[in-house]
Amino acid sequence: MTTIDATRRNDNFTVMRGAQNNLRVIVGMIFREAANRFGASPVSYLWTIIEPAILVGILLLARIYFKNVSPAFGESSVMFLLTGVVAFRAVRAVINAGGRAIQANRALFEFGLVKPLDTVVARTIVEFVIWIVILTVFFAAVGRILNIEVITDFQGFVLSMLLILYFCLSMAMFNATVGALVPVWRSMWKMMSMPLMVTSGVLFVPSQMPPDILKFIIWNPFLHCVEGLRSHSYLDYLTVYSPDYLLSFSTAVLLFSLAMERLFRKEIIGARGDEDEDEFI
């Protein structure tokens, strides 16, 4: 074996060893985040399930009250509103939770093994799994009540969920880094909640919007998250979901966030956290 081959072998071994250690750290962080979340008040988890159901009920009562407004899918309006509201709430909640991971785990960075990205990945995964459970409960309930098969394309649904997870991770990392460097971004992000929801297709069918409006709201990545969830359900309508756009947007945001974290790691870790953790919408 030549010296060059030996060097390459050692480099490969070092990379693999580093990847294994990094994976162990992330797994350990996932268990730690899960323990912290489930160690909190169980009422918060119950409210997480009840809150979207209350909102859907209010929207349905509003449609019944205003009889001149016809539901988008007749008897399927429950499913239409449910997928929209829960999808938007899930994506935003996961991003918000992941975006606070660095400041919440600041003490762990003193050990050296834990990096800011590890905390964001761990908290994002834990929060995402929680919302997957919530989605499962809701879909099972709707399927039993309406006697239908809610997910018609399971493989496509899984791929959409993975892409949404990737988007959540990218935006969580962006909020964690940019929010620490530019604190005003945290306030801007909260104020954007209502506009993002209104333009995400939660209450309307995006493909039925006028072209002059659609050409603007189509750039909203939350719209594609909602459409990605709906496009594999039994709702039969023309979707504007673009996985290529969501993938490209998420990748660009993640690369920018990783660059910011690498360049300003000390400033980001030392930044003051957001004391106001209330969710809007």
PDB file of C-alpha atoms in Angstrom:
ATOM      1  CA  MET A   1       0.000   0.000   0.000  1.00  0.00           C
ATOM      2  CA  THR A   2       1.407   3.385  -1.048  1.00  0.00           C
ATOM      3  CA  THR A   3       1.588   6.421   1.152  1.00  0.00           C
ATOM      4  CA  ILE A   4      -1.137   8.136  -0.895  1.00  0.00           C
ATOM      5  CA  ASP A   5      -3.512   5.171  -0.509  1.00  0.00           C
ATOM      6  CA  ALA A   6      -2.855   5.063   3.223  1.00  0.00           C
ATOM      7  CA  THR A   7      -3.555   8.784   3.526  1.00  0.00           C
ATOM      8  CA  ARG A   8      -6.823   8.462   1.606  1.00  0.00           C
ATOM      9  CA  ARG A   9      -7.861   5.542   3.765  1.00  0.00           C
ATOM     10  CA  ASN A  10      -7.147   7.497   6.937  1.00  0.00           C
ATOM     11  CA  ASP A  11      -9.068  10.492   5.596  1.00  0.00           C
ATOM     12  CA  ASN A  12     -12.072   8.315   4.753  1.00  0.00           C
ATOM     13  CA  PHE A  13     -11.940   6.720   8.179  1.00  0.00           C
ATOM     14  CA  THR A  14     -11.781  10.154   9.814  1.00  0.00           C
ATOM     15  CA  VAL A  15     -14.791  11.362   7.826  1.00  0.00           C
ATOM     16  CA  MET A  16     -16.806   8.248   8.691  1.00  0.00           C
ATOM     17  CA  ARG A  17     -15.837   8.486  12.339  1.00  0.00           C
ATOM     18  CA  GLY A  18     -16.850  12.130  12.412  1.00  0.00           C
ATOM     19  CA  ALA A  19     -20.184  11.354  10.733  1.00  0.00           C
ATOM     20  CA  GLN A  20     -20.896   8.591  13.257  1.00  0.00           C
ATOM     21  CA  ASN A  21     -20.113  10.874  16.175  1.00  0.00           C
ATOM     22  CA  ASN A  22     -22.284  13.611  14.716  1.00  0.00           C
ATOM     23  CA  LEU A  23     -25.143  11.137  14.245  1.00  0.00           C
ATOM     24  CA  ARG A  24     -24.816  10.010  17.871  1.00  0.00           C
ATOM     25  CA  VAL A  25     -24.984  13.624  19.015  1.00  0.00           C
ATOM     26  CA  ILE A  26     -28.136  14.292  16.977  1.00  0.00           C
ATOM     27  CA  VAL A  27     -29.812  11.105  18.224  1.00  0.00           C
ATOM     28  CA  GLY A  28     -28.922  12.026  21.790  1.00  0.00           C
ATOM     29  CA  MET A  29     -30.314  15.521  21.252  1.00  0.00           C
ATOM     30  CA  ILE A  30     -33.529  14.072  19.830  1.00  0.00           C
ATOM     31  CA  PHE A  31     -34.075  11.982  22.969  1.00  0.00           C
ATOM     32  CA  ARG A  32     -33.245  15.001  25.129  1.00  0.00           C
ATOM     33  CA  GLU A  33     -35.699  17.239  23.269  1.00  0.00           C
ATOM     34  CA  ALA A  34     -38.375  14.544  23.440  1.00  0.00           C
ATOM     35  CA  ALA A  35     -37.864  14.157  27.181  1.00  0.00           C
ATOM     36  CA  ASN A  36     -38.150  17.911  27.681  1.00  0.00           C
ATOM     37  CA  ARG A  37     -41.297  18.157  25.550  1.00  0.00           C
ATOM     38  CA  PHE A  38     -43.090  15.205  27.088  1.00  0.00           C
ATOM     39  CA  GLY A  39     -41.927  16.215  30.533  1.00  0.00           C
ATOM     40  CA  ALA A  40     -43.923  19.419  30.196  1.00  0.00           C
ATOM     41  CA  SER A  41     -47.621  19.732  30.907  1.00  0.00           C
ATOM     42  CA  PRO A  42     -49.673  17.104  29.025  1.00  0.00           C
ATOM     43  CA  VAL A  43     -52.386  19.730  28.613  1.00  0.00           C
ATOM     44  CA  SER A  44     -50.276  21.467  25.971  1.00  0.00           C
ATOM     45  CA  TYR A  45     -50.355  18.359  23.782  1.00  0.00           C
ATOM     46  CA  LEU A  46     -54.093  17.975  24.215  1.00  0.00           C
ATOM     47  CA  TRP A  47     -54.583  21.622  23.278  1.00  0.00           C
ATOM     48  CA  THR A  48     -52.372  21.157  20.202  1.00  0.00           C
ATOM     49  CA  ILE A  49     -54.911  18.614  18.938  1.00  0.00           C
ATOM     50  CA  ILE A  50     -58.036  20.470  20.061  1.00  0.00           C
ATOM     51  CA  GLU A  51     -57.063  23.916  18.762  1.00  0.00           C
ATOM     52  CA  PRO A  52     -57.095  23.071  15.003  1.00  0.00           C
ATOM     53  CA  ALA A  53     -60.382  21.196  15.482  1.00  0.00           C
ATOM     54  CA  ILE A  54     -61.974  24.281  17.094  1.00  0.00           C
ATOM     55  CA  LEU A  55     -60.735  26.487  14.276  1.00  0.00           C
ATOM     56  CA  VAL A  56     -62.112  24.113  11.630  1.00  0.00           C
ATOM     57  CA  GLY A  57     -65.452  24.040  13.464  1.00  0.00           C
ATOM     58  CA  ILE A  58     -65.614  27.844  13.519  1.00  0.00           C
ATOM     59  CA  LEU A  59     -64.885  28.011   9.808  1.00  0.00           C
ATOM     60  CA  LEU A  60     -67.579  25.438   9.037  1.00  0.00           C
ATOM     61  CA  LEU A  61     -70.145  27.315  11.145  1.00  0.00           C
ATOM     62  CA  ALA A  62     -69.207  30.508   9.323  1.00  0.00           C
ATOM     63  CA  ARG A  63     -69.858  28.808   5.973  1.00  0.00           C
ATOM     64  CA  ILE A  64     -73.245  27.565   7.200  1.00  0.00           C
ATOM     65  CA  TYR A  65     -74.170  31.002   8.499  1.00  0.00           C
ATOM     66  CA  PHE A  66     -73.226  32.752   5.257  1.00  0.00           C
ATOM     67  CA  LYS A  67     -75.358  30.561   3.030  1.00  0.00           C
ATOM     68  CA  ASN A  68     -74.521  32.514  -0.082  1.00  0.00           C
ATOM     69  CA  VAL A  69     -70.945  31.243   0.167  1.00  0.00           C
ATOM     70  CA  SER A  70     -70.769  27.731  -1.250  1.00  0.00           C
ATOM     71  CA  PRO A  71     -68.174  25.351   0.196  1.00  0.00           C
ATOM     72  CA  ALA A  72     -65.292  24.489  -2.090  1.00  0.00           C
ATOM     73  CA  PHE A  73     -66.057  20.767  -2.090  1.00  0.00           C
ATOM     74  CA  GLY A  74     -69.575  20.401  -0.755  1.00  0.00           C
ATOM     75  CA  GLU A  75     -69.567  17.586   1.787  1.00  0.00           C
ATOM     76  CA  SER A  76     -65.771  17.415   1.521  1.00  0.00           C
ATOM     77  CA  SER A  77     -65.325  20.888   2.978  1.00  0.00           C
ATOM     78  CA  VAL A  78     -64.369  19.351   6.326  1.00  0.00           C
ATOM     79  CA  MET A  79     -61.419  17.621   4.719  1.00  0.00           C
ATOM     80  CA  PHE A  80     -60.514  20.679   2.657  1.00  0.00           C
ATOM     81  CA  LEU A  81     -60.409  22.995   5.682  1.00  0.00           C
ATOM     82  CA  LEU A  82     -58.792  20.381   7.901  1.00  0.00           C
ATOM     83  CA  THR A  83     -55.850  19.766   5.583  1.00  0.00           C
ATOM     84  CA  GLY A  84     -55.331  23.482   5.075  1.00  0.00           C
ATOM     85  CA  VAL A  85     -55.505  24.585   8.698  1.00  0.00           C
ATOM     86  CA  VAL A  86     -53.556  21.674  10.167  1.00  0.00           C
ATOM     87  CA  ALA A  87     -50.903  21.765   7.428  1.00  0.00           C
ATOM     88  CA  PHE A  88     -50.216  25.464   7.925  1.00  0.00           C
ATOM     89  CA  ARG A  89     -50.268  25.196  11.711  1.00  0.00           C
ATOM     90  CA  ALA A  90     -47.945  22.184  11.631  1.00  0.00           C
ATOM     91  CA  VAL A  91     -45.360  23.760   9.340  1.00  0.00           C
ATOM     92  CA  ARG A  92     -45.310  27.028  11.240  1.00  0.00           C
ATOM     93  CA  ALA A  93     -45.161  25.341  14.663  1.00  0.00           C
ATOM     94  CA  VAL A  94     -42.232  23.131  13.607  1.00  0.00           C
ATOM     95  CA  ILE A  95     -40.334  26.121  12.197  1.00  0.00           C
ATOM     96  CA  ASN A  96     -40.948  28.193  15.334  1.00  0.00           C
ATOM     97  CA  ALA A  97     -39.811  25.384  17.625  1.00  0.00           C
ATOM     98  CA  GLY A  98     -36.675  24.688  15.603  1.00  0.00           C
ATOM     99  CA  GLY A  99     -35.883  28.378  15.329  1.00  0.00           C
ATOM    100  CA  ARG A 100     -35.527  28.643  19.125  1.00  0.00           C
ATOM    101  CA  ALA A 101     -33.297  25.576  19.471  1.00  0.00           C
ATOM    102  CA  ILE A 102     -29.912  27.337  19.525  1.00  0.00           C
ATOM    103  CA  GLN A 103     -30.739  29.786  22.316  1.00  0.00           C
ATOM    104  CA  ALA A 104     -32.557  27.084  24.303  1.00  0.00           C
ATOM    105  CA  ASN A 105     -29.497  24.793  24.270  1.00  0.00           C
ATOM    106  CA  ARG A 106     -26.791  27.408  24.608  1.00  0.00           C
ATOM    107  CA  ALA A 107     -25.178  25.685  27.606  1.00  0.00           C
ATOM    108  CA  LEU A 108     -24.521  22.508  25.611  1.00  0.00           C
ATOM    109  CA  PHE A 109     -22.137  24.235  23.194  1.00  0.00           C
ATOM    110  CA  GLU A 110     -19.511  24.510  25.910  1.00  0.00           C
ATOM    111  CA  PHE A 111     -18.855  20.753  25.622  1.00  0.00           C
ATOM    112  CA  GLY A 112     -17.639  21.099  22.037  1.00  0.00           C
ATOM    113  CA  LEU A 113     -19.395  18.062  20.580  1.00  0.00           C
ATOM    114  CA  VAL A 114     -22.773  19.756  20.156  1.00  0.00           C
ATOM    115  CA  LYS A 115     -23.083  22.221  17.262  1.00  0.00           C
ATOM    116  CA  PRO A 116     -25.904  24.707  16.635  1.00  0.00           C
ATOM    117  CA  LEU A 117     -27.116  22.710  13.629  1.00  0.00           C
ATOM    118  CA  ASP A 118     -27.466  19.592  15.802  1.00  0.00           C
ATOM    119  CA  THR A 119     -29.893  21.328  18.149  1.00  0.00           C
ATOM    120  CA  VAL A 120     -31.992  22.709  15.299  1.00  0.00           C
ATOM    121  CA  VAL A 121     -32.182  19.307  13.570  1.00  0.00           C
ATOM    122  CA  ALA A 122     -33.116  17.509  16.788  1.00  0.00           C
ATOM    123  CA  ARG A 123     -35.852  19.916  17.857  1.00  0.00           C
ATOM    124  CA  THR A 124     -37.272  20.152  14.338  1.00  0.00           C
ATOM    125  CA  ILE A 125     -37.523  16.360  14.055  1.00  0.00           C
ATOM    126  CA  VAL A 126     -39.184  16.001  17.465  1.00  0.00           C
ATOM    127  CA  GLU A 127     -41.753  18.704  16.717  1.00  0.00           C
ATOM    128  CA  PHE A 128     -42.389  17.290  13.253  1.00  0.00           C
ATOM    129  CA  VAL A 129     -43.026  13.800  14.639  1.00  0.00           C
ATOM    130  CA  ILE A 130     -45.514  15.261  17.118  1.00  0.00           C
ATOM    131  CA  TRP A 131     -47.457  16.860  14.287  1.00  0.00           C
ATOM    132  CA  ILE A 132     -47.315  13.673  12.225  1.00  0.00           C
ATOM    133  CA  VAL A 133     -49.077  11.966  15.131  1.00  0.00           C
ATOM    134  CA  ILE A 134     -51.657  14.760  15.169  1.00  0.00           C
ATOM    135  CA  LEU A 135     -52.211  14.394  11.413  1.00  0.00           C
ATOM    136  CA  THR A 136     -52.625  10.646  11.825  1.00  0.00           C
ATOM    137  CA  VAL A 137     -55.259  11.135  14.523  1.00  0.00           C
ATOM    138  CA  PHE A 138     -57.183  13.647  12.433  1.00  0.00           C
ATOM    139  CA  PHE A 139     -57.024  11.601   9.233  1.00  0.00           C
ATOM    140  CA  ALA A 140     -58.137   8.474  11.075  1.00  0.00           C
ATOM    141  CA  ALA A 141     -61.069  10.360  12.623  1.00  0.00           C
ATOM    142  CA  VAL A 142     -62.143  11.928   9.329  1.00  0.00           C
ATOM    143  CA  GLY A 143     -61.794   8.600   7.530  1.00  0.00           C
ATOM    144  CA  ARG A 144     -63.970   6.872  10.115  1.00  0.00           C
ATOM    145  CA  ILE A 145     -66.626   9.627  10.194  1.00  0.00           C
ATOM    146  CA  LEU A 146     -66.870  10.074   6.416  1.00  0.00           C
ATOM    147  CA  ASN A 147     -66.168   6.404   5.687  1.00  0.00           C
ATOM    148  CA  ILE A 148     -63.489   7.198   3.106  1.00  0.00           C
ATOM    149  CA  GLU A 149     -59.839   6.483   2.406  1.00  0.00           C
ATOM    150  CA  VAL A 150     -58.190   9.797   3.214  1.00  0.00           C
ATOM    151  CA  ILE A 151     -54.709   9.153   1.764  1.00  0.00           C
ATOM    152  CA  THR A 152     -55.050   7.913  -1.807  1.00  0.00           C
ATOM    153  CA  ASP A 153     -51.340   7.993  -2.715  1.00  0.00           C
ATOM    154  CA  PHE A 154     -49.353   6.889   0.316  1.00  0.00           C
ATOM    155  CA  GLN A 155     -45.945   6.936  -1.381  1.00  0.00           C
ATOM    156  CA  GLY A 156     -46.517  10.433  -2.727  1.00  0.00           C
ATOM    157  CA  PHE A 157     -47.785  11.522   0.682  1.00  0.00           C
ATOM    158  CA  VAL A 158     -44.608  10.268   2.398  1.00  0.00           C
ATOM    159  CA  LEU A 159     -42.396  12.052  -0.147  1.00  0.00           C
ATOM    160  CA  SER A 160     -44.347  15.261   0.378  1.00  0.00           C
ATOM    161  CA  MET A 161     -43.948  14.957   4.148  1.00  0.00           C
ATOM    162  CA  LEU A 162     -40.190  14.479   3.792  1.00  0.00           C
ATOM    163  CA  LEU A 163     -39.971  17.546   1.574  1.00  0.00           C
ATOM    164  CA  ILE A 164     -42.031  19.556   4.059  1.00  0.00           C
ATOM    165  CA  LEU A 165     -39.681  18.400   6.838  1.00  0.00           C
ATOM    166  CA  TYR A 166     -36.744  19.624   4.744  1.00  0.00           C
ATOM    167  CA  PHE A 167     -38.451  22.983   4.287  1.00  0.00           C
ATOM    168  CA  CYS A 168     -39.156  23.234   8.036  1.00  0.00           C
ATOM    169  CA  LEU A 169     -35.521  22.465   8.833  1.00  0.00           C
ATOM    170  CA  SER A 170     -34.303  25.091   6.361  1.00  0.00           C
ATOM    171  CA  MET A 171     -36.611  27.807   7.689  1.00  0.00           C
ATOM    172  CA  ALA A 172     -35.896  26.853  11.316  1.00  0.00           C
ATOM    173  CA  MET A 173     -32.172  27.212  10.677  1.00  0.00           C
ATOM    174  CA  PHE A 174     -32.789  30.516   8.906  1.00  0.00           C
ATOM    175  CA  ASN A 175     -34.840  31.877  11.806  1.00  0.00           C
ATOM    176  CA  ALA A 176     -32.295  30.633  14.338  1.00  0.00           C
ATOM    177  CA  THR A 177     -29.345  32.306  12.603  1.00  0.00           C
ATOM    178  CA  VAL A 178     -30.832  35.441  11.043  1.00  0.00           C
ATOM    179  CA  GLY A 179     -33.095  35.974  14.065  1.00  0.00           C
ATOM    180  CA  ALA A 180     -30.028  35.991  16.307  1.00  0.00           C
ATOM    181  CA  LEU A 181     -28.050  38.351  14.071  1.00  0.00           C
ATOM    182  CA  VAL A 182     -30.988  40.607  13.164  1.00  0.00           C
ATOM    183  CA  PRO A 183     -33.450  40.566  16.115  1.00  0.00           C
ATOM    184  CA  VAL A 184     -36.038  42.602  14.204  1.00  0.00           C
ATOM    185  CA  TRP A 185     -36.535  39.567  11.964  1.00  0.00           C
ATOM    186  CA  ARG A 186     -38.273  37.770  14.853  1.00  0.00           C
ATOM    187  CA  SER A 187     -40.916  40.488  15.014  1.00  0.00           C
ATOM    188  CA  MET A 188     -41.256  40.514  11.239  1.00  0.00           C
ATOM    189  CA  TRP A 189     -41.718  36.739  11.214  1.00  0.00           C
ATOM    190  CA  LYS A 190     -44.565  36.972  13.715  1.00  0.00           C
ATOM    191  CA  MET A 191     -46.262  39.748  11.773  1.00  0.00           C
ATOM    192  CA  MET A 192     -46.036  37.645   8.595  1.00  0.00           C
ATOM    193  CA  SER A 193     -48.162  34.874  10.126  1.00  0.00           C
ATOM    194  CA  MET A 194     -51.552  36.163   8.965  1.00  0.00           C
ATOM    195  CA  PRO A 195     -50.439  37.175   5.432  1.00  0.00           C
ATOM    196  CA  LEU A 196     -48.758  33.806   4.979  1.00  0.00           C
ATOM    197  CA  MET A 197     -51.891  31.955   6.073  1.00  0.00           C
ATOM    198  CA  VAL A 198     -54.191  34.052   3.869  1.00  0.00           C
ATOM    199  CA  THR A 199     -52.020  33.383   0.803  1.00  0.00           C
ATOM    200  CA  SER A 200     -51.384  29.693   1.536  1.00  0.00           C
ATOM    201  CA  GLY A 201     -54.626  28.335   0.089  1.00  0.00           C
ATOM    202  CA  VAL A 202     -56.039  27.378   3.474  1.00  0.00           C
ATOM    203  CA  LEU A 203     -59.482  28.835   2.725  1.00  0.00           C
ATOM    204  CA  PHE A 204     -59.524  28.796  -1.082  1.00  0.00           C
ATOM    205  CA  VAL A 205     -58.509  26.663  -4.053  1.00  0.00           C
ATOM    206  CA  PRO A 206     -55.292  28.209  -5.420  1.00  0.00           C
ATOM    207  CA  SER A 207     -55.821  26.945  -8.970  1.00  0.00           C
ATOM    208  CA  GLN A 208     -59.153  28.807  -9.114  1.00  0.00           C
ATOM    209  CA  MET A 209     -57.620  32.161  -8.268  1.00  0.00           C
ATOM    210  CA  PRO A 210     -57.296  34.800 -11.016  1.00  0.00           C
ATOM    211  CA  PRO A 211     -53.958  34.560 -12.855  1.00  0.00           C
ATOM    212  CA  ASP A 212     -52.950  38.059 -11.699  1.00  0.00           C
ATOM    213  CA  ILE A 213     -53.230  36.925  -8.072  1.00  0.00           C
ATOM    214  CA  LEU A 214     -51.905  33.412  -8.556  1.00  0.00           C
ATOM    215  CA  LYS A 215     -48.652  34.643 -10.089  1.00  0.00           C
ATOM    216  CA  PHE A 216     -47.858  36.337  -6.764  1.00  0.00           C
ATOM    217  CA  ILE A 217     -49.068  33.808  -4.191  1.00  0.00           C
ATOM    218  CA  ILE A 218     -47.398  30.942  -6.071  1.00  0.00           C
ATOM    219  CA  TRP A 219     -44.070  32.134  -4.625  1.00  0.00           C
ATOM    220  CA  ASN A 220     -45.285  31.445  -1.086  1.00  0.00           C
ATOM    221  CA  PRO A 221     -43.583  28.186   0.003  1.00  0.00           C
ATOM    222  CA  PHE A 222     -46.281  27.606   2.639  1.00  0.00           C
ATOM    223  CA  LEU A 223     -48.771  27.371  -0.213  1.00  0.00           C
ATOM    224  CA  HIS A 224     -46.828  24.430  -1.640  1.00  0.00           C
ATOM    225  CA  CYS A 225     -46.693  22.755   1.779  1.00  0.00           C
ATOM    226  CA  VAL A 226     -50.493  22.940   2.048  1.00  0.00           C
ATOM    227  CA  GLU A 227     -50.941  21.813  -1.551  1.00  0.00           C
ATOM    228  CA  GLY A 228     -48.426  19.008  -1.020  1.00  0.00           C
ATOM    229  CA  LEU A 229     -50.535  17.637   1.809  1.00  0.00           C
ATOM    230  CA  ARG A 230     -53.787  17.968  -0.115  1.00  0.00           C
ATOM    231  CA  SER A 231     -52.539  16.644  -3.440  1.00  0.00           C
ATOM    232  CA  HIS A 232     -52.335  13.067  -2.143  1.00  0.00           C
ATOM    233  CA  SER A 233     -55.688  13.013  -0.351  1.00  0.00           C
ATOM    234  CA  TYR A 234     -59.065  12.054  -1.723  1.00  0.00           C
ATOM    235  CA  LEU A 235     -59.763  15.674  -2.625  1.00  0.00           C
ATOM    236  CA  ASP A 236     -59.897  15.666  -6.419  1.00  0.00           C
ATOM    237  CA  TYR A 237     -58.904  19.066  -7.723  1.00  0.00           C
ATOM    238  CA  LEU A 238     -56.240  20.752  -9.847  1.00  0.00           C
ATOM    239  CA  THR A 239     -53.230  21.409  -7.643  1.00  0.00           C
ATOM    240  CA  VAL A 240     -50.505  24.013  -8.081  1.00  0.00           C
ATOM    241  CA  TYR A 241     -48.082  22.045  -5.885  1.00  0.00           C
ATOM    242  CA  SER A 242     -44.505  22.232  -7.190  1.00  0.00           C
ATOM    243  CA  PRO A 243     -42.059  19.963  -5.343  1.00  0.00           C
ATOM    244  CA  ASP A 244     -39.209  21.303  -7.476  1.00  0.00           C
ATOM    245  CA  TYR A 245     -39.839  24.863  -6.301  1.00  0.00           C
ATOM    246  CA  LEU A 246     -40.172  23.816  -2.647  1.00  0.00           C
ATOM    247  CA  LEU A 247     -36.957  21.785  -2.889  1.00  0.00           C
ATOM    248  CA  SER A 248     -35.040  24.611  -4.578  1.00  0.00           C
ATOM    249  CA  PHE A 249     -36.308  27.226  -2.124  1.00  0.00           C
ATOM    250  CA  SER A 250     -35.463  25.064   0.895  1.00  0.00           C
ATOM    251  CA  THR A 251     -31.980  24.245  -0.387  1.00  0.00           C
ATOM    252  CA  ALA A 252     -31.143  27.897  -1.068  1.00  0.00           C
ATOM    253  CA  VAL A 253     -32.381  28.949   2.383  1.00  0.00           C
ATOM    254  CA  LEU A 254     -30.508  26.117   4.123  1.00  0.00           C
ATOM    255  CA  LEU A 255     -27.203  26.843   2.365  1.00  0.00           C
ATOM    256  CA  PHE A 256     -27.473  30.537   3.239  1.00  0.00           C
ATOM    257  CA  SER A 257     -28.313  29.706   6.862  1.00  0.00           C
ATOM    258  CA  LEU A 258     -25.413  27.271   7.193  1.00  0.00           C
ATOM    259  CA  ALA A 259     -23.045  29.882   5.797  1.00  0.00           C
ATOM    260  CA  MET A 260     -24.306  32.465   8.303  1.00  0.00           C
ATOM    261  CA  GLU A 261     -23.972  29.976  11.163  1.00  0.00           C
ATOM    262  CA  ARG A 262     -20.417  29.147  10.153  1.00  0.00           C
ATOM    263  CA  LEU A 263     -19.341  32.782   9.789  1.00  0.00           C
ATOM    264  CA  PHE A 264     -21.072  34.154  12.898  1.00  0.00           C
ATOM    265  CA  ARG A 265     -21.278  31.140  15.211  1.00  0.00           C
ATOM    266  CA  LYS A 266     -20.070  32.953  18.328  1.00  0.00           C
ATOM    267  CA  GLU A 267     -22.457  35.856  17.785  1.00  0.00           C
ATOM    268  CA  ILE A 268     -25.383  33.525  17.152  1.00  0.00           C
ATOM    269  CA  ILE A 269     -24.713  31.386  20.225  1.00  0.00           C
ATOM    270  CA  GLY A 270     -24.288  34.455  22.412  1.00  0.00           C
ATOM    271  CA  ALA A 271     -27.370  36.250  21.112  1.00  0.00           C
ATOM    272  CA  ARG A 272     -30.247  36.881  23.466  1.00  0.00           C
ATOM    273  CA  GLY A 273     -33.202  34.549  22.989  1.00  0.00           C
ATOM    274  CA  ASP A 274     -36.750  35.550  22.151  1.00  0.00           C
ATOM    275  CA  GLU A 275     -38.659  35.780  25.420  1.00  0.00           C
ATOM    276  CA  ASP A 276     -42.030  35.918  23.667  1.00  0.00           C
ATOM    277  CA  GLU A 277     -42.722  32.380  22.472  1.00  0.00           C
ATOM    278  CA  ASP A 278     -46.435  32.822  21.837  1.00  0.00           C
ATOM    279  CA  GLU A 279     -47.710  31.474  18.548  1.00  0.00           C
ATOM    280  CA  PHE A 280     -49.861  33.496  16.204  1.00  0.00           C
ATOM    281  CA  ILE A 281     -52.417  31.638  14.044  1.00  0.00           C
TER     282      ILE A 281
END
